[in-house]
JSON list of C-alpha atoms in Angstrom, two decimals:
[
{"chain": "A", "resi": 38, "resn": "MET", "atom": "CA", "xyz": [54.16, 9.60, 2.44]},
{"chain": "A", "resi": 39, "resn": "SER", "atom": "CA", "xyz": [53.72, 9.00, -1.29]},
{"chain": "A", "resi": 40, "resn": "GLY", "atom": "CA", "xyz": [50.35, 10.00, -2.65]},
{"chain": "A", "resi": 41, "resn": "LEU", "atom": "CA", "xyz": [49.93, 12.92, -0.26]},
{"chain": "A", "resi": 42, "resn": "THR", "atom": "CA", "xyz": [50.29, 16.00, -2.45]},
{"chain": "A", "resi": 43, "resn": "HIS", "atom": "CA", "xyz": [50.80, 18.41, 0.45]},
{"chain": "A", "resi": 44, "resn": "ILE", "atom": "CA", "xyz": [53.84, 16.52, 1.80]},
{"chain": "A", "resi": 45, "resn": "ASP", "atom": "CA", "xyz": [57.27, 16.80, 0.16]},
{"chain": "A", "resi": 46, "resn": "ALA", "atom": "CA", "xyz": [59.94, 14.08, -0.07]},
{"chain": "A", "resi": 47, "resn": "GLU", "atom": "CA", "xyz": [61.24, 14.98, 3.40]},
{"chain": "A", "resi": 48, "resn": "GLY", "atom": "CA", "xyz": [57.77, 14.79, 4.96]},
{"chain": "A", "resi": 49, "resn": "ARG", "atom": "CA", "xyz": [57.32, 18.56, 5.28]},
{"chain": "A", "resi": 50, "resn": "ALA", "atom": "CA", "xyz": [54.08, 20.35, 4.53]},
{"chain": "A", "resi": 51, "resn": "ARG", "atom": "CA", "xyz": [54.01, 22.32, 1.29]},
{"chain": "A", "resi": 52, "resn": "MET", "atom": "CA", "xyz": [51.58, 24.11, -0.95]},
{"chain": "A", "resi": 53, "resn": "VAL", "atom": "CA", "xyz": [51.08, 22.11, -4.14]},
{"chain": "A", "resi": 54, "resn": "ASP", "atom": "CA", "xyz": [52.56, 23.72, -7.27]},
{"chain": "A", "resi": 55, "resn": "VAL", "atom": "CA", "xyz": [49.68, 23.91, -9.76]},
{"chain": "A", "resi": 56, "resn": "SER", "atom": "CA", "xyz": [51.44, 26.10, -12.31]},
{"chain": "A", "resi": 57, "resn": "ASP", "atom": "CA", "xyz": [51.74, 23.26, -14.85]},
{"chain": "A", "resi": 58, "resn": "LYS", "atom": "CA", "xyz": [48.09, 22.21, -14.58]},
{"chain": "A", "resi": 59, "resn": "ALA", "atom": "CA", "xyz": [45.58, 23.17, -17.23]},
{"chain": "A", "resi": 60, "resn": "GLU", "atom": "CA", "xyz": [42.73, 25.48, -16.32]},
{"chain": "A", "resi": 61, "resn": "THR", "atom": "CA", "xyz": [39.47, 23.54, -16.44]},
{"chain": "A", "resi": 62, "resn": "ASP", "atom": "CA", "xyz": [35.92, 24.03, -15.27]},
{"chain": "A", "resi": 63, "resn": "ARG", "atom": "CA", "xyz": [35.62, 22.60, -11.77]},
{"chain": "A", "resi": 64, "resn": "GLU", "atom": "CA", "xyz": [32.70, 22.05, -9.45]},
{"chain": "A", "resi": 65, "resn": "ALA", "atom": "CA", "xyz": [32.20, 20.47, -6.04]},
{"chain": "A", "resi": 66, "resn": "VAL", "atom": "CA", "xyz": [29.06, 19.66, -4.07]},
{"chain": "A", "resi": 67, "resn": "ALA", "atom": "CA", "xyz": [29.11, 18.98, -0.33]},
{"chain": "A", "resi": 68, "resn": "GLU", "atom": "CA", "xyz": [26.52, 18.47, 2.39]},
{"chain": "A", "resi": 69, "resn": "GLY", "atom": "CA", "xyz": [26.19, 18.38, 6.13]},
{"chain": "A", "resi": 70, "resn": "PHE", "atom": "CA", "xyz": [23.41, 18.10, 8.69]},
{"chain": "A", "resi": 71, "resn": "VAL", "atom": "CA", "xyz": [22.36, 19.68, 11.95]},
{"chain": "A", "resi": 72, "resn": "ARG", "atom": "CA", "xyz": [20.39, 17.29, 14.16]},
{"chain": "A", "resi": 73, "resn": "LEU", "atom": "CA", "xyz": [18.12, 19.23, 16.51]},
{"chain": "A", "resi": 74, "resn": "ALA", "atom": "CA", "xyz": [14.98, 18.92, 18.61]},
{"chain": "A", "resi": 75, "resn": "PRO", "atom": "CA", "xyz": [11.67, 19.02, 16.69]},
{"chain": "A", "resi": 76, "resn": "GLU", "atom": "CA", "xyz": [10.72, 22.31, 18.38]},
{"chain": "A", "resi": 77, "resn": "THR", "atom": "CA", "xyz": [14.02, 23.87, 17.33]},
{"chain": "A", "resi": 78, "resn": "LEU", "atom": "CA", "xyz": [13.57, 22.64, 13.77]},
{"chain": "A", "resi": 79, "resn": "ALA", "atom": "CA", "xyz": [10.12, 24.26, 13.68]},
{"chain": "A", "resi": 80, "resn": "LEU", "atom": "CA", "xyz": [11.62, 27.49, 15.02]},
{"chain": "A", "resi": 81, "resn": "ALA", "atom": "CA", "xyz": [14.34, 27.45, 12.35]},
{"chain": "A", "resi": 82, "resn": "LEU", "atom": "CA", "xyz": [11.82, 26.85, 9.57]},
{"chain": "A", "resi": 83, "resn": "SER", "atom": "CA", "xyz": [9.45, 29.56, 10.83]},
{"chain": "A", "resi": 84, "resn": "GLY", "atom": "CA", "xyz": [11.91, 32.38, 10.19]},
{"chain": "A", "resi": 85, "resn": "GLN", "atom": "CA", "xyz": [10.83, 33.78, 13.56]},
{"chain": "A", "resi": 86, "resn": "ALA", "atom": "CA", "xyz": [13.85, 32.87, 15.70]},
{"chain": "A", "resi": 87, "resn": "ARG", "atom": "CA", "xyz": [15.02, 35.55, 18.10]},
{"chain": "A", "resi": 88, "resn": "LYS", "atom": "CA", "xyz": [18.07, 36.21, 15.91]},
{"chain": "A", "resi": 89, "resn": "GLY", "atom": "CA", "xyz": [16.03, 36.36, 12.68]},
{"chain": "A", "resi": 90, "resn": "ASP", "atom": "CA", "xyz": [15.85, 34.11, 9.62]},
{"chain": "A", "resi": 91, "resn": "VAL", "atom": "CA", "xyz": [18.50, 31.58, 10.59]},
{"chain": "A", "resi": 92, "resn": "ARG", "atom": "CA", "xyz": [18.43, 29.72, 7.28]},
{"chain": "A", "resi": 93, "resn": "ALA", "atom": "CA", "xyz": [19.06, 32.88, 5.23]},
{"chain": "A", "resi": 94, "resn": "VAL", "atom": "CA", "xyz": [21.91, 33.96, 7.51]},
{"chain": "A", "resi": 95, "resn": "ALA", "atom": "CA", "xyz": [23.49, 30.48, 7.39]},
{"chain": "A", "resi": 96, "resn": "GLU", "atom": "CA", "xyz": [23.30, 30.43, 3.59]},
{"chain": "A", "resi": 97, "resn": "ILE", "atom": "CA", "xyz": [25.04, 33.80, 3.35]},
{"chain": "A", "resi": 98, "resn": "ALA", "atom": "CA", "xyz": [27.66, 32.70, 5.90]},
{"chain": "A", "resi": 99, "resn": "GLY", "atom": "CA", "xyz": [28.35, 29.61, 3.79]},
{"chain": "A", "resi": 100, "resn": "VAL", "atom": "CA", "xyz": [28.89, 31.66, 0.64]},
{"chain": "A", "resi": 101, "resn": "MET", "atom": "CA", "xyz": [31.22, 33.99, 2.51]},
{"chain": "A", "resi": 102, "resn": "ALA", "atom": "CA", "xyz": [33.15, 31.02, 3.90]},
{"chain": "A", "resi": 103, "resn": "ALA", "atom": "CA", "xyz": [33.63, 29.48, 0.44]},
{"chain": "A", "resi": 104, "resn": "LYS", "atom": "CA", "xyz": [35.25, 32.74, -0.68]},
{"chain": "A", "resi": 105, "resn": "ARG", "atom": "CA", "xyz": [37.57, 32.81, 2.36]},
{"chain": "A", "resi": 106, "resn": "THR", "atom": "CA", "xyz": [38.65, 29.16, 2.45]},
{"chain": "A", "resi": 107, "resn": "SER", "atom": "CA", "xyz": [42.30, 29.90, 1.65]},
{"chain": "A", "resi": 108, "resn": "ASP", "atom": "CA", "xyz": [42.39, 32.20, 4.71]},
{"chain": "A", "resi": 109, "resn": "LEU", "atom": "CA", "xyz": [41.25, 29.33, 6.93]},
{"chain": "A", "resi": 110, "resn": "ILE", "atom": "CA", "xyz": [42.94, 26.22, 5.49]},
{"chain": "A", "resi": 111, "resn": "PRO", "atom": "CA", "xyz": [46.71, 26.88, 5.42]},
{"chain": "A", "resi": 112, "resn": "LEU", "atom": "CA", "xyz": [47.71, 25.11, 2.19]},
{"chain": "A", "resi": 113, "resn": "CYS", "atom": "CA", "xyz": [44.64, 25.93, 0.06]},
{"chain": "A", "resi": 114, "resn": "HIS", "atom": "CA", "xyz": [45.15, 28.11, -2.99]},
{"chain": "A", "resi": 115, "resn": "PRO", "atom": "CA", "xyz": [43.16, 31.34, -3.20]},
{"chain": "A", "resi": 116, "resn": "LEU", "atom": "CA", "xyz": [40.62, 30.76, -5.96]},
{"chain": "A", "resi": 117, "resn": "ASP", "atom": "CA", "xyz": [38.52, 32.92, -8.22]},
{"chain": "A", "resi": 118, "resn": "ILE", "atom": "CA", "xyz": [35.12, 31.53, -7.26]},
{"chain": "A", "resi": 119, "resn": "ALA", "atom": "CA", "xyz": [32.63, 31.76, -10.12]},
{"chain": "A", "resi": 120, "resn": "LYS", "atom": "CA", "xyz": [29.66, 30.46, -8.13]},
{"chain": "A", "resi": 121, "resn": "ALA", "atom": "CA", "xyz": [28.96, 29.57, -4.51]},
{"chain": "A", "resi": 122, "resn": "GLU", "atom": "CA", "xyz": [25.45, 28.45, -3.67]},
{"chain": "A", "resi": 123, "resn": "VAL", "atom": "CA", "xyz": [24.36, 27.26, -0.24]},
{"chain": "A", "resi": 124, "resn": "ALA", "atom": "CA", "xyz": [20.93, 25.93, 0.68]},
{"chain": "A", "resi": 125, "resn": "VAL", "atom": "CA", "xyz": [19.40, 24.95, 4.03]},
{"chain": "A", "resi": 126, "resn": "GLU", "atom": "CA", "xyz": [16.34, 22.69, 4.06]},
{"chain": "A", "resi": 127, "resn": "ALA", "atom": "CA", "xyz": [14.58, 20.30, 6.40]},
{"chain": "A", "resi": 128, "resn": "VAL", "atom": "CA", "xyz": [15.17, 16.62, 5.62]},
{"chain": "A", "resi": 129, "resn": "ASP", "atom": "CA", "xyz": [14.14, 13.74, 7.89]},
{"chain": "A", "resi": 130, "resn": "GLY", "atom": "CA", "xyz": [13.89, 15.90, 10.99]},
{"chain": "A", "resi": 131, "resn": "ARG", "atom": "CA", "xyz": [17.29, 17.54, 10.48]},
{"chain": "A", "resi": 132, "resn": "LEU", "atom": "CA", "xyz": [18.52, 20.65, 8.72]},
{"chain": "A", "resi": 133, "resn": "ARG", "atom": "CA", "xyz": [20.46, 19.67, 5.60]},
{"chain": "A", "resi": 134, "resn": "VAL", "atom": "CA", "xyz": [23.02, 22.14, 4.29]},
{"chain": "A", "resi": 135, "resn": "THR", "atom": "CA", "xyz": [24.25, 21.76, 0.72]},
{"chain": "A", "resi": 136, "resn": "ALA", "atom": "CA", "xyz": [26.89, 23.80, -1.06]},
{"chain": "A", "resi": 137, "resn": "ARG", "atom": "CA", "xyz": [27.78, 23.93, -4.75]},
{"chain": "A", "resi": 138, "resn": "VAL", "atom": "CA", "xyz": [30.94, 25.79, -5.72]},
{"chain": "A", "resi": 139, "resn": "ARG", "atom": "CA", "xyz": [32.33, 26.41, -9.21]},
{"chain": "A", "resi": 140, "resn": "THR", "atom": "CA", "xyz": [35.47, 27.89, -10.69]},
{"chain": "A", "resi": 141, "resn": "THR", "atom": "CA", "xyz": [37.62, 27.72, -13.78]},
{"chain": "A", "resi": 142, "resn": "GLY", "atom": "CA", "xyz": [41.15, 27.13, -12.64]},
{"chain": "A", "resi": 143, "resn": "ARG", "atom": "CA", "xyz": [44.07, 24.86, -11.91]},
{"chain": "A", "resi": 144, "resn": "THR", "atom": "CA", "xyz": [42.81, 23.33, -8.67]},
{"chain": "A", "resi": 145, "resn": "GLY", "atom": "CA", "xyz": [39.48, 22.07, -7.40]},
{"chain": "A", "resi": 146, "resn": "VAL", "atom": "CA", "xyz": [36.89, 23.58, -5.11]},
{"chain": "A", "resi": 147, "resn": "GLU", "atom": "CA", "xyz": [36.24, 20.63, -2.80]},
{"chain": "A", "resi": 148, "resn": "MET", "atom": "CA", "xyz": [37.62, 22.46, 0.23]},
{"chain": "A", "resi": 149, "resn": "GLU", "atom": "CA", "xyz": [35.53, 25.52, -0.59]},
{"chain": "A", "resi": 150, "resn": "ALA", "atom": "CA", "xyz": [32.33, 23.45, -0.72]},
{"chain": "A", "resi": 151, "resn": "LEU", "atom": "CA", "xyz": [33.18, 21.64, 2.52]},
{"chain": "A", "resi": 152, "resn": "THR", "atom": "CA", "xyz": [34.08, 24.91, 4.26]},
{"chain": "A", "resi": 153, "resn": "ALA", "atom": "CA", "xyz": [30.83, 26.49, 3.09]},
{"chain": "A", "resi": 154, "resn": "VAL", "atom": "CA", "xyz": [28.83, 23.60, 4.58]},
{"chain": "A", "resi": 155, "resn": "SER", "atom": "CA", "xyz": [30.80, 23.61, 7.82]},
{"chain": "A", "resi": 156, "resn": "VAL", "atom": "CA", "xyz": [30.42, 27.33, 8.44]},
{"chain": "A", "resi": 157, "resn": "ALA", "atom": "CA", "xyz": [26.72, 27.28, 7.51]},
{"chain": "A", "resi": 158, "resn": "CYS", "atom": "CA", "xyz": [26.18, 24.46, 10.03]},
{"chain": "A", "resi": 159, "resn": "LEU", "atom": "CA", "xyz": [28.11, 26.38, 12.68]},
{"chain": "A", "resi": 160, "resn": "THR", "atom": "CA", "xyz": [26.01, 29.46, 11.96]},
{"chain": "A", "resi": 161, "resn": "LEU", "atom": "CA", "xyz": [22.81, 27.46, 12.41]},
{"chain": "A", "resi": 162, "resn": "TYR", "atom": "CA", "xyz": [24.14, 26.20, 15.73]},
{"chain": "A", "resi": 163, "resn": "ASP", "atom": "CA", "xyz": [25.10, 29.69, 16.85]},
{"chain": "A", "resi": 164, "resn": "MET", "atom": "CA", "xyz": [21.75, 31.18, 15.96]},
{"chain": "A", "resi": 165, "resn": "LEU", "atom": "CA", "xyz": [19.69, 28.37, 17.52]},
{"chain": "A", "resi": 166, "resn": "LYS", "atom": "CA", "xyz": [21.79, 27.46, 20.58]},
{"chain": "A", "resi": 167, "resn": "ALA", "atom": "CA", "xyz": [19.59, 29.49, 22.94]},
{"chain": "A", "resi": 168, "resn": "ALA", "atom": "CA", "xyz": [16.75, 27.10, 22.09]},
{"chain": "A", "resi": 169, "resn": "ASP", "atom": "CA", "xyz": [18.76, 23.84, 21.88]},
{"chain": "A", "resi": 170, "resn": "ARG", "atom": "CA", "xyz": [22.35, 23.38, 23.07]},
{"chain": "A", "resi": 171, "resn": "GLY", "atom": "CA", "xyz": [22.14, 19.66, 22.30]},
{"chain": "A", "resi": 172, "resn": "MET", "atom": "CA", "xyz": [22.26, 20.10, 18.53]},
{"chain": "A", "resi": 173, "resn": "VAL", "atom": "CA", "xyz": [24.75, 17.93, 16.65]},
{"chain": "A", "resi": 174, "resn": "ILE", "atom": "CA", "xyz": [26.58, 18.83, 13.45]},
{"chain": "A", "resi": 175, "resn": "GLU", "atom": "CA", "xyz": [27.09, 15.60, 11.52]},
{"chain": "A", "resi": 176, "resn": "ASP", "atom": "CA", "xyz": [27.87, 13.90, 8.24]},
{"chain": "A", "resi": 177, "resn": "VAL", "atom": "CA", "xyz": [29.78, 16.76, 6.61]},
{"chain": "A", "resi": 178, "resn": "ARG", "atom": "CA", "xyz": [31.04, 15.23, 3.38]},
{"chain": "A", "resi": 179, "resn": "LEU", "atom": "CA", "xyz": [31.84, 15.72, -0.26]},
{"chain": "A", "resi": 180, "resn": "LEU", "atom": "CA", "xyz": [29.10, 14.44, -2.57]},
{"chain": "A", "resi": 181, "resn": "ALA", "atom": "CA", "xyz": [30.68, 15.06, -5.96]},
{"chain": "A", "resi": 182, "resn": "LYS", "atom": "CA", "xyz": [33.46, 16.84, -7.79]},
{"chain": "A", "resi": 183, "resn": "SER", "atom": "CA", "xyz": [34.15, 17.39, -11.45]},
{"chain": "A", "resi": 184, "resn": "GLY", "atom": "CA", "xyz": [37.00, 18.69, -13.55]},
{"chain": "A", "resi": 185, "resn": "GLY", "atom": "CA", "xyz": [40.74, 18.52, -13.29]},
{"chain": "A", "resi": 186, "resn": "ARG", "atom": "CA", "xyz": [43.31, 15.83, -13.92]},
{"chain": "A", "resi": 187, "resn": "SER", "atom": "CA", "xyz": [41.63, 13.29, -11.66]},
{"chain": "A", "resi": 188, "resn": "GLY", "atom": "CA", "xyz": [38.28, 13.70, -13.43]},
{"chain": "A", "resi": 189, "resn": "ASP", "atom": "CA", "xyz": [34.84, 13.30, -11.96]},
{"chain": "A", "resi": 190, "resn": "TRP", "atom": "CA", "xyz": [33.95, 11.64, -8.67]},
{"chain": "A", "resi": 191, "resn": "VAL", "atom": "CA", "xyz": [30.52, 10.95, -7.16]},
{"chain": "A", "resi": 192, "resn": "ARG", "atom": "CA", "xyz": [29.80, 9.49, -3.71]},
{"chain": "A", "resi": 193, "resn": "GLU", "atom": "CA", "xyz": [27.90, 6.22, -3.96]}
]
């Protein structure tokens, strides 16, 4: 079990003690995609879906999710989020959701960025499911993180 920070010596789950860590500027960027029919993509981009501007609602939902991550993921620390930005755009026939989250603190914001993307994708699905139940949420992943003891990391 060594190397897993959320597991103690006896193999039990625990919240990581970050009290000895220095406060640093931290940022994480994540992305995810919603694969959907071309007609559904056009509907999403038009802003004329039956439920309204689905991209704007998904972006707001993502920001809200970033702020509530510690309520959803049991061992995440509640963080003072300095910035949470979510964008939905069409890329290669899919909707791409990106989230950028920043804080100054003792632990990173990777989970907040990933949660923002996940909830924004789920919101897109919810708002468009009447037009296309075959949509697929895919490739949710961390793209980059900076700050903290482990330093910077960028997906190749």
